[in-house]
Amino acid sequence: MATDPLRLPTDKIVRPDKDRFLNEENPFEAMMSRFDRAAQLLDLEPGLYKVLRHPEKQIIVSVPVLMDSGEVEVFTGYRVLYNTSRGPAKGGIRFDMQVNLEEVKALAAWMTWKCAVVNLPFGGAKGGVICDPLKMSVGELERLTRRYTSGIIATLGPDSDVPAPDVNTNERVMAWVMDTYSMQARHTVTAVVTGKPIELGGSLGRREATGRGCMFMVLEALKHLGMPVQGTTVAVQGFGNVGSVAADLMAKQGCRIIAISDRTGGYHNKAGIDVPGALDHVKKHRSLEGFTGGDPITNEELLTMPVDVLLPAALENVITSKNASKVQAKIICEGANGPTTAGADSILEEKGIFVIPDILANAGGVTVSYFEWVQDRGGYFWTEDTVNQRLEDIMTRSFQEVLQMSKTHKVNMRTAAYMLSISRVAIVHRLRGIYA
Ligand code: NAD
């Protein structure tokens, strides 16, 4: 008798104990512990559970590069396609000494859930090369990028795998990826990467998209909790692309940004930081170091100060089981990827802190990347107002869908976001079945 391979009711799922955290900071385990909780609540069938716990494809390439010294160095690069059931894989490429396969796998899975939670027709991927770009010349970086692109070219394509910038890569690197791919394809293919320069098919509004998305999420959370926007106090960790744009836009909405920080330290001003002044300072000095618009504080102090909204927008694993009990914010909007460890989740929940999880909070970036891909494929470009309006529509609708899920199942926003995205990926697998 034929059986449905995805539905094996007698097959017992062997799931790791949800309270078992072998290593709180291992990104793949952190992601999987959230996935497991949501899968259990969704009562995901065992066959599908097994499918979704494994990345679809993992590529490891050696990347030989002729260095300026005349010597050849061999770098290691990765590209992981976690799941492509909903559409082409989408996810950034990072150049960093910390890159490793576990991290790339976790980030690729995260991209899968992130694209699904905002209902983009994309799967999830991530890539990286172990290197220190700050020690490399522009020529070396270009040769590294082109050879890495050649190594993974079989998976790349507007219909199969669409990279974007990530840690230590930027629009210039994306232009090299796009050119390398186009030379092989023998025609110009702008839609093969996003985060490109505007002149090469990039989208207006992409640079501000993640911070703008965070601002929309904070406004929705305030509305949901019945808190006024005017005078809402905010602390922002990280004053880069995400944090500085979010701080600027929230201040323009009437929030009071009382603390900001970057890798050089933080600043507190009860009356409100002059955000345009801080942006000017960073423009001139490349960091907040020496900023005179507030009293110096440490990054740790910033995370635990009494504020309405905390926006971690720098690093992963900054709110852990060690400091979560000291967090005083009412709302945490996760601008960064993975700022809260799985071990901290339950502590924040017990404290009644409303957490807007990373896969929802920072999805504005990939949403405008999707707009870029759509514009490239259509060969017709939108005004910045259109981009921003469509971003607002998608972000606020997604917030409401996650909130509804959290109310229906009486779970926090993170679990609800995972449940919503896993169920969207799952339904596509059920409809498509298993190709044999
Ligand atoms: P960025 O490099 O522009 O800015 C990072 C900021 O964090 C800088 O101000 C830096 O000084 C600060 N920082 C670094 N180390 C720090 C430390 N130890 N303590 C405090 N601050 C520190 O990066 P970004 O693009 O703003 O990304 C920030 C986070 O948001 C990352 O987790 C990234 O993965 C995530 N994210 C970014 C986007 C995007 O579109 N840029 C999209 C989704 C998620």
XYZ file of C-alpha atoms and ligand atoms in Angstrom, residues 94 114 166-167 206-207 210 237-243 261-264 299 313-316 335-337 362 365-366, ligand 1:
73
model
C 30.816 37.275 4.130
C 13.473 34.983 7.370
C 27.170 40.571 4.311
C 30.002 41.087 6.828
C 18.222 49.271 -0.152
C 20.870 50.843 2.081
C 16.959 47.084 7.356
C 23.807 48.947 20.269
C 25.806 49.302 17.039
C 25.805 52.523 15.052
C 26.459 51.067 11.601
C 24.137 50.557 8.680
C 21.252 49.074 10.682
C 21.604 50.850 14.034
C 27.233 52.600 20.962
C 29.672 51.046 18.549
C 32.777 48.891 18.867
C 34.636 51.793 20.551
C 28.209 48.267 25.748
C 22.190 46.078 16.001
C 25.807 44.969 16.186
C 26.770 41.428 17.067
C 25.318 38.015 17.795
C 18.261 44.434 14.384
C 21.315 42.151 14.449
C 21.179 38.487 13.505
C 15.699 42.738 10.338
C 16.998 44.237 4.056
C 16.104 41.014 2.289
P 27.885 47.568 10.198
O 29.238 46.979 10.025
O 27.437 48.662 9.294
O 27.705 48.115 11.689
C 28.010 47.345 12.806
C 28.085 48.261 13.996
O 28.306 47.469 15.161
C 29.243 49.264 13.935
O 28.824 50.486 14.470
C 30.294 48.624 14.831
O 31.194 49.560 15.404
C 29.399 48.011 15.883
N 30.083 46.979 16.672
C 30.986 46.062 16.270
N 31.445 45.371 17.313
C 30.807 45.862 18.400
C 30.850 45.572 19.775
N 31.682 44.641 20.245
N 30.057 46.267 20.615
C 29.229 47.229 20.133
N 29.154 47.575 18.852
C 29.929 46.886 17.985
O 26.877 46.299 10.145
P 25.317 46.326 9.873
O 25.091 46.086 8.419
O 24.710 47.485 10.549
O 24.879 44.975 10.605
C 24.661 44.913 12.004
C 23.934 43.624 12.332
O 22.705 43.580 11.606
C 24.656 42.336 11.969
O 24.292 41.342 12.904
C 24.066 41.979 10.621
O 24.173 40.593 10.355
C 22.638 42.385 10.857
N 21.876 42.606 9.630
C 22.250 43.557 8.731
C 21.491 43.750 7.602
C 21.835 44.845 6.620
O 21.057 45.018 5.667
N 22.901 45.590 6.803
C 20.369 42.950 7.340
C 20.001 41.997 8.288
C 20.764 41.826 9.427
